[in-house]
Tab-separated table of C-alpha atoms in Angstrom:
chain	number	residue	atom	x	y	z
A	1	UNK	CA	0.000	0.000	0.000
A	2	UNK	CA	2.869	2.366	0.740
A	3	UNK	CA	4.300	1.828	-2.752
A	4	UNK	CA	1.001	2.881	-4.333
A	5	UNK	CA	0.915	6.014	-2.160
A	6	UNK	CA	4.515	6.835	-3.084
A	7	UNK	CA	3.661	6.525	-6.780
A	8	UNK	CA	0.512	8.643	-6.477
A	9	UNK	CA	2.093	11.363	-4.367
A	10	UNK	CA	5.256	11.236	-6.492
A	11	UNK	CA	3.147	11.763	-9.605
A	12	UNK	CA	1.447	14.813	-8.121
A	13	UNK	CA	4.728	16.241	-6.844
A	14	UNK	CA	6.399	15.635	-10.218
A	15	UNK	CA	3.479	17.272	-12.015
A	16	UNK	CA	3.584	20.356	-9.758
A	17	UNK	CA	7.364	20.633	-10.121
A	18	UNK	CA	7.082	20.354	-13.911
A	19	UNK	CA	4.486	23.146	-13.928
A	20	UNK	CA	6.788	25.335	-11.845
A	21	UNK	CA	9.781	24.610	-14.101
A	22	UNK	CA	7.663	24.938	-17.298
A	23	UNK	CA	8.409	21.426	-18.576
A	24	UNK	CA	4.872	20.090	-18.246
A	25	UNK	CA	4.201	20.072	-21.994
A	26	UNK	CA	7.224	17.816	-22.584
A	27	UNK	CA	6.361	15.232	-19.930
A	28	UNK	CA	3.615	12.694	-19.625
A	29	UNK	CA	2.219	11.037	-16.534
A	30	UNK	CA	4.987	8.418	-16.452
A	31	UNK	CA	7.766	11.018	-16.415
A	32	UNK	CA	5.907	13.024	-13.768
A	33	UNK	CA	5.881	9.952	-11.527
A	34	UNK	CA	9.561	9.299	-12.222
A	35	UNK	CA	10.466	12.935	-11.496
A	36	UNK	CA	8.456	12.884	-8.268
A	37	UNK	CA	9.975	9.659	-6.946
A	38	UNK	CA	13.552	10.520	-7.959
A	39	UNK	CA	12.981	14.000	-6.543
A	40	UNK	CA	11.975	12.378	-3.248
A	41	UNK	CA	15.195	10.350	-3.304
A	42	UNK	CA	17.187	13.535	-3.944
A	43	UNK	CA	15.288	15.166	-1.096
A	44	UNK	CA	16.372	12.347	1.200
A	45	UNK	CA	20.007	13.009	0.398
A	46	UNK	CA	20.219	16.794	-0.060
A	47	UNK	CA	17.138	18.641	1.192
A	48	UNK	CA	16.116	16.663	4.282
A	49	UNK	CA	19.403	17.154	6.181
A	50	UNK	CA	19.051	20.913	5.646
A	51	UNK	CA	15.410	21.388	6.700
A	52	UNK	CA	14.715	18.240	8.732
A	53	UNK	CA	11.924	15.724	8.348
A	54	UNK	CA	11.893	12.656	6.125
A	55	UNK	CA	11.249	12.146	2.401
A	56	UNK	CA	8.082	10.439	1.173
A	57	UNK	CA	10.103	7.372	0.171
A	58	UNK	CA	10.477	6.550	3.861
A	59	UNK	CA	6.691	6.342	4.220
A	60	UNK	CA	6.259	9.711	5.921
A	61	UNK	CA	3.527	11.868	4.358
A	62	UNK	CA	3.486	15.056	6.413
A	63	UNK	CA	3.737	18.620	5.081
A	64	UNK	CA	7.497	18.876	5.616
A	65	UNK	CA	8.077	15.588	3.760
A	66	UNK	CA	5.941	16.694	0.833
A	67	UNK	CA	7.734	20.052	0.688
A	68	UNK	CA	11.164	18.385	0.803
A	69	UNK	CA	10.159	15.983	-1.984
A	70	UNK	CA	8.836	18.896	-4.045
A	71	UNK	CA	12.145	20.733	-3.622
A	72	UNK	CA	14.007	17.589	-4.659
A	73	UNK	CA	11.883	17.317	-7.817
A	74	UNK	CA	12.512	20.986	-8.651
A	75	UNK	CA	16.265	20.457	-8.159
A	76	UNK	CA	16.124	17.435	-10.477
A	77	UNK	CA	14.296	19.367	-13.202
A	78	UNK	CA	16.678	22.322	-12.829
A	79	UNK	CA	19.694	20.048	-13.338
A	80	UNK	CA	18.042	18.364	-16.332
A	81	UNK	CA	17.219	21.784	-17.849
A	82	UNK	CA	20.783	22.931	-17.236
A	83	UNK	CA	22.211	20.029	-19.227
A	84	UNK	CA	19.579	20.028	-21.982
A	85	UNK	CA	19.341	23.748	-22.672
A	86	UNK	CA	22.422	25.204	-21.061
A	87	UNK	CA	20.298	27.343	-18.726
A	88	UNK	CA	17.774	26.955	-15.931
A	89	UNK	CA	14.349	28.239	-16.921
């Protein structure tokens, strides 16, 4: 059950991050899920030690965890944009 929640919440987080970074037209639902879950993994390594809490991949679904996962997804999309276009949008 936790895996299904991670995929659903990861999809929403990836979708919101792609809207913020203006890459939503290039991504489908599968890439939104991938961005959300990988963003949560990045949040566990980079963002969580800075702001506290736990990423959604650990099974924690509070506001701080969702925010950290969102920041991780935005960081992931910024790095991808940097390599693809040479600039962060």
